[in-house]
Amino acid sequence: MPDTKHHSLSSEYVCQALCEKGLISQTQETQIRKTEKSIQRKLEKGQARPDETSAVSGRILAPITIIDVIDSMNLQRADDPSKSLGEEIIFQTLANAWGFPFKKIDPLKLDLNLVTTTIPRNFAMRHLVLPIAIKDGSLTVATPNPFNTEVFQDISQASLLKVKPVVSPKSDITKLIGEFFSFKRSIMKAEHQFADPLVDLGNLEQYVQLQSPDELPSDDQHIVNAVNYLFSYAFDQRASDIHIEPKRDTSLVRMRIDGVLYTVHDLPKKVHSAVVSRIKNLSRLDMAEKRRPQDGRIKIDKKGMEVEIRVSTIPVAFGEKVVMRLMDPEILFQDLEQLGFTATDLIRYNHFIKMPHGIVLVCGPTGSGKSTTLYSTLRDLSSPKVNITTVEDPIEMVHEAFNQIAVQPAVGVTFSAILRNILRQDPDIIMIGEMRDLETAENAIQAALTGHLVLSTLHTNDAASAITRLLDLGVPPFLIHATLIGIQAQRLVRKVCPHCRESFEMDSSELKELGIKTGAVGMIKLRRGTGCSKCRNTGYLGRAGIFEVLPYTESLKKITTVQADLDTISSQAKKEGMETMRENAIKKMLGGDTTYQEVLRVTWEN
């Protein structure tokens, strides 16, 4: 194939490259060539010419190419009709044909300053070039057109670095240029409004300074844009939490994705207070109160769906730290079959929740998926025939099918106090956010004794520990015998990325040495992720639950005494067929859903 710019971006060249790779058939090539002009005209209707600027948005718009045309046709791949011929695989194929490396950009690994200060925004958008890394005196620049040699020379002269072009999808580059430059502009303009030098001793010491009349307000448009960007960025990256942490000289933005924290941005300390104030304003918190922890919530529209964001602020050494938990209804409300139960455990758990009265406990630490299990359970149980009432601190996700009550200690609405009133509300099912003390436990037991099904959580490491925790709280054994139906403990393991997973073999004896007993002999076939753009080269995408489901049987009741021993309860539970979380995780590992590293990270030997 010819290597010139003209031919390498032509319809003939692109179609030929896709044909040779087996991605399109001759019939599809004919279809592309026949409809190319009409589709191109349709795509160009909403876009200005390359040398013009959109009067509405101020964006410089890129010309339509044959690649855009093929991508818009949503063709099936000739080599695999179950997959569509998307922009990413087209650019990957062309990069290989052109002899350039292909790079799927991971936004989490981009340096905001590098992207936005190396070249101007207009230049970046006009020529579709994005600086993404500096290594060994070379600047890596992502572009959908690696034949822009004059542009690369200009970048090299401006940066005094050798430019190394890599091929990336056009839509990724335009999206990142727009987002990163807009966010940087908002932060810079906000920072510049502080004319005076910053003196911030956080919460450790007092420094008296008259407030400047031009101090940045929380409703400043630049701050509004910056905070909106952080929310949309978190949704795009499937983040469950956003952390905004004040340090001595900077403000750190981190996001938790699949249970792991990633540093996303390093903001100037000058804008930290304004960002926090904006979030407080949205969540209806007291913006003037900086010494006490506060809790609030924000409701945001995400592509036509309402997402709840739980906001928590707390004073730390260098200011106020904010943590926001994103409560996505798609994740919180799932079918019980999708949570990760084995067939036996699902039958047992369904038996628990279908009982007319009694207590069902869901156990695990913060971030183990308890809320998802409880909300999914309540949605499964909800119908016009039952009255479901919840007491939560705070309400994590508002759902109209439940009657949800928020704990407010300041006005006397505590778990224990509200439970006495709930019984007058004629409930069928009661969900208590957490059994924290004896009074709450006693009220929950009273509700169960009077014919209600009670669901609640306990912070214990495993299922058997819940029984000893109730005894430690001071609940008499005879009341546990009378009300407890069953206990479920859980954790979350990361799932192997389906886009880059591969099979490999490992000796069972090697796994046994690590503490993973599979019960097999010889080589065992396992799966792992090699790392790809979809999973940000981690090898993992999404999470699944691992469970311990413990029915509270007659034999367990007999050994539940004031002197009950945890080891004795655990041994008896295993004798009766309870599968431990490690055993459950090993099953998922052998089924190819997770890796042995995750089994070791999340579980322990009982």
XYZ file of C-alpha atoms in Angstrom:
606
model
C 0.000 0.000 0.000
C 1.217 3.549 -0.659
C 2.390 5.531 2.333
C 1.570 9.099 1.382
C -0.801 11.237 3.379
C -3.195 11.601 0.476
C -3.575 7.886 -0.201
C -3.393 6.732 3.442
C -6.518 8.699 4.372
C -8.423 7.997 1.154
C -11.575 5.892 0.885
C -9.767 3.330 -1.246
C -6.932 2.871 1.232
C -9.155 2.671 4.326
C -11.583 0.191 2.764
C -8.702 -1.911 1.442
C -7.065 -2.026 4.895
C -10.340 -3.118 6.514
C -10.915 -5.742 3.787
C -7.418 -7.196 4.208
C -7.988 -7.459 7.965
C -11.285 -9.258 7.316
C -13.340 -6.604 9.075
C -15.557 -5.784 6.066
C -16.692 -7.861 3.094
C -16.610 -6.858 -0.575
C -20.371 -6.253 -0.390
C -19.931 -3.927 2.583
C -17.127 -2.074 0.778
C -19.421 -1.495 -2.192
C -22.148 -0.283 0.186
C -19.712 2.153 1.851
C -18.493 3.579 -1.468
C -22.055 3.898 -2.788
C -23.419 5.781 0.222
C -20.250 7.684 1.196
C -21.229 11.040 -0.303
C -24.811 11.099 1.005
C -23.757 10.091 4.536
C -20.936 12.645 4.494
C -23.419 15.402 3.603
C -25.715 14.334 6.481
C -22.841 14.343 8.956
C -21.641 17.750 7.749
C -25.073 19.368 8.177
C -24.527 19.975 11.853
C -20.849 20.867 11.556
C -18.946 23.948 10.377
C -16.143 23.823 7.835
C -12.664 22.971 9.161
C -11.492 26.563 8.998
C -14.592 27.965 10.705
C -15.476 28.282 14.369
C -18.884 27.390 15.778
C -20.599 30.633 16.735
C -22.562 28.876 19.462
C -19.886 26.915 21.290
C -16.675 28.541 20.110
C -15.315 25.106 19.169
C -13.228 24.584 16.084
C -14.834 21.645 14.308
C -12.983 18.871 12.469
C -13.664 17.756 8.883
C -15.698 14.604 8.190
C -13.606 11.668 6.904
C -14.328 8.233 5.453
C -13.668 6.821 8.936
C -16.533 8.907 10.378
C -18.760 7.670 7.555
C -17.999 3.990 8.225
C -18.414 4.455 11.982
C -21.828 6.105 11.524
C -23.106 3.159 9.416
C -23.005 0.731 12.404
C -21.862 -2.143 10.207
C -21.438 -5.664 11.531
C -17.885 -6.951 11.484
C -17.340 -9.512 8.724
C -15.088 -11.629 10.993
C -17.531 -11.545 13.934
C -21.130 -10.474 13.157
C -21.904 -10.249 16.895
C -19.661 -7.161 17.060
C -20.127 -3.820 15.320
C -17.421 -2.087 13.299
C -16.671 0.795 15.657
C -14.254 3.698 15.437
C -11.726 2.117 17.799
C -11.141 -1.080 15.774
C -10.996 0.988 12.551
C -8.198 3.221 13.901
C -6.453 0.201 15.428
C -6.400 -1.503 12.004
C -5.238 1.641 10.218
C -2.494 2.318 12.760
C -1.135 -1.163 12.078
C -1.342 -0.614 8.317
C 0.291 2.821 8.603
C 3.084 1.506 10.820
C 2.245 3.742 13.799
C 1.517 2.592 17.366
C -2.161 2.644 18.432
C -3.056 4.204 21.783
C -6.423 4.059 23.537
C -6.118 6.998 25.939
C -6.853 6.439 29.621
C -8.087 9.816 30.975
C -7.085 8.844 34.520
C -3.429 8.679 33.480
C -3.330 12.049 31.722
C -1.545 15.009 33.291
C -3.915 17.996 33.159
C -1.051 20.506 32.976
C 0.785 18.612 30.226
C -2.354 18.368 28.089
C -3.380 21.998 28.501
C -0.093 23.940 28.601
C 1.955 22.304 25.825
C -0.133 23.662 22.946
C -3.080 26.110 22.711
C -6.616 24.732 22.702
C -7.521 26.118 19.265
C -4.394 24.569 17.744
C -5.153 21.229 19.419
C -8.764 21.180 18.208
C -7.976 22.413 14.681
C -5.341 19.740 14.068
C -6.744 17.082 16.469
C -3.532 16.625 18.423
C -3.331 15.824 22.143
C -0.053 15.710 24.126
C -0.353 12.722 26.468
C 3.115 11.907 27.887
C 6.763 12.965 28.119
C 9.414 10.259 28.372
C 13.154 10.261 27.615
C 13.024 13.693 25.973
C 10.143 12.731 23.666
C 6.610 14.108 23.690
C 3.954 11.534 22.791
C 1.132 13.145 20.816
C -2.126 11.320 20.093
C -3.853 12.056 16.790
C -6.204 10.363 14.311
C -3.956 11.608 11.473
C -0.261 10.748 12.017
C 0.718 12.306 8.663
C 0.517 15.924 9.901
C 4.315 16.327 9.794
C 4.183 20.136 9.699
C 1.986 20.212 12.783
C 4.366 17.884 14.652
C 7.296 20.133 13.679
C 5.446 23.152 15.113
C 4.768 21.253 18.367
C 8.409 20.158 18.524
C 9.643 23.735 18.113
C 7.213 25.033 20.740
C 7.953 22.324 23.316
C 11.678 21.834 22.498
C 10.984 18.091 22.510
C 11.055 15.392 19.890
C 7.460 14.503 18.938
C 6.359 10.873 18.781
C 2.897 10.511 17.147
C 0.522 7.698 18.129
C -2.858 6.935 16.573
C -5.989 7.352 18.733
C -9.730 7.454 17.945
C -10.881 10.876 16.780
C -13.896 11.027 19.129
C -11.671 10.336 22.160
C -9.325 13.164 21.231
C -12.056 15.751 20.564
C -13.839 14.795 23.807
C -10.659 15.003 25.913
C -9.532 18.294 24.342
C -12.936 19.823 25.099
C -13.137 18.470 28.659
C -9.544 19.039 29.778
C -9.160 22.531 28.336
C -12.574 23.613 29.669
C -11.774 22.265 33.143
C -8.311 23.851 33.130
C -9.738 27.195 31.979
C -12.341 27.142 34.770
C -9.715 26.323 37.398
C -7.248 28.955 36.129
C -9.843 31.726 35.956
C -11.074 30.805 39.408
C -7.520 30.819 40.765
C -6.756 34.215 39.228
C -9.622 35.814 41.134
C -7.534 35.412 44.272
C -5.162 38.343 44.017
C -3.717 37.990 47.510
C -1.179 35.350 48.505
C -2.728 32.310 50.142
C -2.327 31.785 53.859
C -4.012 28.512 54.829
C -3.235 26.839 58.117
C -6.260 24.574 57.831
C -7.858 23.596 61.109
C -4.654 23.449 63.130
C -4.125 27.138 63.815
C -6.053 30.386 63.586
C -5.031 33.139 61.172
C -7.033 36.351 61.188
C -7.489 37.908 57.762
C -10.197 40.262 56.547
C -12.199 38.666 53.785
C -11.383 40.068 50.385
C -14.394 41.543 48.553
C -13.406 39.626 45.428
C -13.106 36.247 47.157
C -14.390 33.559 44.877
C -18.089 32.792 45.505
C -19.492 29.262 45.266
C -21.821 30.273 42.429
C -18.970 31.610 40.286
C -19.424 30.200 36.786
C -15.884 28.818 36.601
C -16.350 26.862 39.825
C -19.778 25.661 38.666
C -18.195 24.381 35.448
C -15.313 22.709 37.318
C -17.618 20.861 39.735
C -19.964 19.812 36.905
C -16.960 18.440 35.040
C -15.896 16.357 38.076
C -19.370 14.809 38.285
C -19.587 13.955 34.578
C -16.010 12.642 34.628
C -16.867 10.373 37.585
C -19.907 8.990 35.724
C -17.821 8.336 32.603
C -15.196 6.447 34.625
C -17.783 4.387 36.602
C -16.515 5.858 39.887
C -18.338 4.966 43.114
C -16.740 7.737 45.224
C -15.124 11.151 44.677
C -12.604 12.378 47.277
C -11.536 16.046 47.423
C -8.642 16.236 49.873
C -6.906 19.470 50.963
C -3.127 19.247 51.291
C -0.634 21.939 52.321
C -0.197 23.420 48.823
C -2.719 21.596 46.627
C -6.164 20.024 46.584
C -6.170 16.376 45.535
C -9.087 14.864 43.591
C -9.288 11.079 43.760
C -11.914 8.639 42.500
C -12.667 5.077 43.572
C -13.213 2.786 40.596
C -13.941 -0.925 41.130
C -12.887 -0.510 44.748
C -9.485 1.091 44.045
C -8.640 4.804 44.493
C -7.032 6.668 41.564
C -5.626 10.209 41.694
C -7.394 12.179 38.970
C -6.404 15.847 39.401
C -4.082 17.995 41.480
C -5.866 21.362 41.840
C -4.469 24.677 43.123
C -5.171 25.064 46.841
C -6.685 28.525 46.172
C -9.800 26.994 44.585
C -10.344 24.273 47.199
C -12.654 26.320 49.460
C -14.738 27.497 46.503
C -15.130 23.931 45.176
C -16.151 22.699 48.646
C -18.579 25.620 49.029
C -20.155 24.824 45.648
C -20.682 21.195 46.685
C -22.088 22.321 50.052
C -24.439 24.688 48.256
C -25.701 21.885 46.001
C -26.196 19.538 48.967
C -27.864 22.190 51.159
C -25.177 22.162 53.829
C -24.110 25.121 55.978
C -21.361 26.810 53.952
C -20.256 28.912 56.925
C -19.710 25.881 59.175
C -16.198 24.552 58.625
C -15.437 23.062 62.038
C -18.015 20.284 62.266
C -18.676 17.263 60.032
C -21.773 17.587 57.842
C -23.811 15.189 55.702
C -25.992 16.033 52.736
C -27.163 14.793 49.371
C -27.378 15.938 45.757
C -29.658 14.625 43.027
C -28.208 14.768 39.518
C -29.560 13.829 36.112
C -27.415 11.222 34.350
C -28.642 10.651 30.806
C -32.282 10.892 31.806
C -31.849 8.902 35.033
C -31.721 10.363 38.536
C -28.527 9.631 40.481
C -28.229 10.333 44.218
C -24.899 11.651 45.499
C -24.278 11.312 49.235
C -22.011 14.097 50.492
C -19.878 13.991 53.642
C -17.589 16.810 54.800
C -15.127 16.607 57.671
C -12.407 19.000 58.941
C -8.852 17.669 58.480
C -5.410 19.226 59.009
C -5.389 21.479 55.928
C -9.064 22.307 55.497
C -12.300 20.491 54.796
C -12.247 17.105 53.087
C -15.269 16.108 50.996
C -16.226 12.567 50.058
C -19.123 12.012 47.669
C -20.633 8.585 47.121
C -22.424 8.140 43.799
C -25.551 6.036 44.296
C -26.356 4.801 40.795
C -29.803 3.140 40.654
C -28.534 0.773 37.946
C -26.074 -0.630 40.500
C -28.144 -0.294 43.695
C -31.265 -1.970 42.309
C -30.426 -5.291 40.680
C -32.067 -8.675 40.357
C -30.925 -10.922 43.209
C -29.731 -13.479 40.627
C -27.229 -10.913 39.297
C -25.527 -10.199 42.634
C -23.262 -13.263 42.506
C -25.043 -15.828 44.704
C -24.436 -19.512 44.036
C -27.622 -21.492 43.308
C -27.688 -22.939 46.855
C -27.023 -19.608 48.572
C -29.715 -17.885 46.490
C -32.283 -20.491 47.553
C -31.273 -20.020 51.205
C -31.374 -16.224 51.017
C -34.740 -16.247 49.243
C -36.034 -18.490 52.030
C -34.863 -15.891 54.611
C -36.605 -12.942 52.992
C -39.856 -14.788 52.273
C -40.414 -15.504 55.985
C -43.409 -13.656 57.472
C -41.491 -12.372 60.512
C -38.034 -12.441 62.082
C -34.642 -10.793 61.600
C -32.315 -11.138 58.597
C -28.824 -9.649 59.003
C -26.506 -8.538 56.176
C -22.895 -8.207 57.366
C -19.691 -6.722 56.008
C -17.459 -3.643 56.214
C -18.076 -0.309 54.473
C -17.950 -0.724 50.696
C -18.800 -4.440 50.669
C -22.074 -4.002 48.763
C -24.509 -4.278 51.694
C -26.634 -1.364 50.444
C -26.946 -2.946 46.995
C -28.039 -6.255 48.528
C -30.593 -4.605 50.834
C -32.079 -2.260 48.224
C -32.244 -5.074 45.657
C -33.955 -7.258 48.279
C -36.492 -4.556 49.165
C -37.304 -3.963 45.507
C -37.772 -7.726 45.085
C -40.171 -7.768 48.063
C -42.049 -4.569 47.213
C -45.601 -4.781 45.912
C -48.856 -2.845 46.392
C -49.805 -5.438 49.048
C -46.942 -4.700 51.481
C -45.835 -1.636 53.425
C -42.033 -1.325 53.462
C -40.544 1.197 55.894
C -36.823 1.962 56.206
C -34.792 3.864 58.814
C -31.466 5.007 57.363
C -28.526 7.205 58.323
C -28.539 8.785 55.796
C -31.056 7.705 53.117
C -28.750 6.413 50.386
C -31.203 6.235 47.492
C -34.722 7.649 47.509
C -37.204 5.133 46.104
C -40.925 5.848 45.911
C -41.882 2.209 46.617
C -40.485 2.491 50.170
C -41.355 4.771 53.077
C -37.893 6.030 53.978
C -37.046 7.813 57.221
C -33.737 9.616 57.773
C -32.109 9.489 61.190
C -31.760 13.010 62.653
C -30.221 12.852 66.151
C -30.392 16.669 66.511
C -34.195 16.494 66.727
C -34.356 13.163 68.556
C -34.959 10.956 65.492
C -32.583 8.074 66.281
C -32.722 4.439 65.175
C -34.090 3.325 68.543
C -36.512 6.230 68.984
C -38.080 6.013 65.518
C -38.537 2.226 65.722
C -41.079 2.688 68.515
C -43.120 4.963 66.237
C -42.744 2.791 63.130
C -44.791 -0.008 64.702
C -47.783 2.353 64.731
C -47.372 2.862 60.972
C -48.617 -0.671 60.181
C -45.448 -1.913 58.424
C -44.985 -5.392 56.942
C -41.233 -5.123 56.313
C -38.803 -2.889 58.210
C -35.250 -2.128 57.117
C -32.928 -0.671 59.764
C -29.739 0.858 58.375
C -27.525 -0.517 61.139
C -27.807 -2.186 64.540
C -25.428 0.043 66.458
C -26.417 -0.480 70.084
C -28.518 -2.567 72.454
C -31.495 -0.191 72.330
C -31.728 -0.420 68.520
C -31.304 -4.213 68.661
C -34.028 -4.531 71.319
C -36.481 -2.450 69.270
C -35.697 -4.502 66.154
C -36.322 -7.704 68.120
C -39.595 -6.279 69.439
C -40.675 -5.539 65.859
C -39.785 -9.104 64.810
C -41.658 -10.579 67.794
C -44.795 -8.632 66.850
C -44.971 -10.150 63.373
C -42.701 -8.033 61.153
C -39.844 -9.002 58.865
C -36.804 -6.927 59.859
C -33.732 -6.466 57.636
C -30.623 -4.835 59.072
C -26.824 -4.661 58.845
C -23.966 -5.369 61.222
C -20.298 -4.502 60.738
C -18.757 -7.948 61.247
C -16.093 -9.857 59.318
C -18.141 -13.006 58.707
C -21.579 -14.506 59.250
C -20.824 -16.393 62.476
C -19.440 -13.215 64.104
C -22.909 -11.616 63.875
C -24.228 -13.997 66.537
C -21.423 -13.163 68.970
C -21.827 -9.435 68.157
C -25.496 -9.558 69.181
C -24.464 -11.263 72.429
C -21.756 -8.611 72.962
C -24.375 -5.876 72.534
C -26.271 -7.454 75.415
C -29.107 -9.212 73.576
C -30.269 -12.221 75.660
C -29.771 -15.588 73.880
C -33.474 -16.502 74.149
C -34.434 -13.406 72.131
C -31.879 -14.285 69.426
C -33.378 -17.809 69.301
C -36.880 -16.391 68.928
C -36.205 -13.848 66.165
C -33.070 -14.515 64.098
C -33.802 -16.192 60.736
C -30.409 -16.064 59.059
C -27.232 -14.110 58.397
C -25.479 -13.200 55.185
C -21.923 -11.830 55.084
C -20.380 -10.454 51.903
C -17.455 -8.814 50.142
C -16.788 -7.581 46.590
C -14.152 -9.009 44.238
C -13.095 -7.423 40.965
C -14.148 -9.318 37.842
C -11.779 -10.283 35.031
C -12.179 -7.867 32.114
C -14.189 -9.663 29.372
C -12.455 -7.644 26.637
C -8.880 -8.775 27.344
C -9.183 -11.972 29.346
C -6.954 -14.908 28.565
C -6.655 -18.452 29.886
C -3.575 -19.809 31.625
C -2.690 -22.798 33.768
C -1.436 -22.948 37.334
C -0.431 -25.910 39.473
C -2.888 -26.694 42.280
C 0.023 -27.237 44.685
C 1.211 -23.672 44.008
C -2.254 -22.347 44.802
C -2.366 -24.482 47.950
C 0.892 -22.922 49.157
C -0.763 -19.503 48.773
C -3.676 -20.704 50.908
C -6.140 -21.440 48.087
C -7.442 -25.002 48.437
C -9.188 -26.026 45.234
C -9.563 -29.739 45.992
C -8.048 -30.527 42.586
C -4.742 -32.157 41.643
C -2.371 -31.069 38.877
C -2.755 -28.108 36.531
C -5.828 -25.895 36.827
C -7.152 -23.641 34.063
C -7.670 -20.065 35.250
C -8.349 -16.697 33.635
C -6.822 -13.238 33.952
C -7.019 -9.897 32.175
C -3.997 -8.845 30.144
C -4.992 -5.173 30.349
C -6.729 -3.129 27.669
C -8.279 0.280 27.080
C -11.683 -0.826 28.417
C -10.268 -1.693 31.861
C -7.503 0.978 31.897
C -4.889 -1.811 31.714
C -5.876 -3.197 35.126
C -7.249 -6.498 33.809
C -10.448 -5.965 35.836
C -13.834 -4.512 34.893
C -16.691 -4.350 37.385
C -17.208 -6.231 40.637
C -19.207 -9.212 41.895
C -20.303 -10.264 45.366
C -18.982 -13.210 47.320
C -21.193 -14.473 50.127
C -21.566 -16.526 53.280
C -25.203 -17.473 53.868
C -25.870 -18.901 57.336
C -29.351 -20.199 58.235
C -29.917 -19.941 61.991
C -30.810 -23.588 62.663
C -31.917 -25.441 65.806
C -28.400 -26.817 66.337
C -26.962 -23.282 66.240
C -29.611 -22.115 68.705
C -28.461 -24.805 71.147
C -24.867 -23.496 71.170
C -25.893 -19.820 71.288
C -25.392 -19.072 74.961
C -23.885 -16.155 76.882
C -20.553 -18.030 76.783
C -20.891 -18.872 73.054
C -17.564 -19.377 71.296
C -17.066 -18.015 67.759
C -14.988 -21.021 66.634
C -17.671 -23.439 67.828
C -20.406 -21.530 65.960
C -18.248 -21.366 62.775
C -17.465 -25.107 62.923
C -21.123 -26.002 63.356
C -22.137 -23.710 60.477
C -19.623 -25.395 58.156
C -20.854 -28.844 59.227
C -24.331 -27.796 58.152
C -23.093 -26.846 54.691
C -22.319 -23.131 54.943
C -19.909 -22.116 52.181
C -17.338 -19.590 53.439
C -16.513 -16.426 51.511
C -13.123 -17.865 50.554
C -14.745 -21.037 49.200
C -17.255 -18.900 47.323
C -14.450 -16.749 45.892
C -12.476 -19.870 44.838
C -15.546 -21.067 42.916
C -15.664 -17.734 41.097
C -11.924 -18.026 40.379
C -12.318 -21.542 38.948
C -15.266 -20.310 36.873
C -13.058 -17.626 35.318
C -14.918 -14.685 36.901
C -12.044 -13.445 39.088
C -8.341 -14.091 39.766
C -6.453 -15.814 42.548
C -4.905 -12.447 43.469
C -8.403 -11.102 44.208
C -9.234 -14.202 46.266
C -6.161 -13.557 48.421
C -6.779 -9.788 48.617
C -10.390 -9.966 49.737
C -10.782 -13.202 51.710
C -8.983 -15.071 54.467
C -8.732 -18.666 55.661
C -11.338 -19.540 58.277
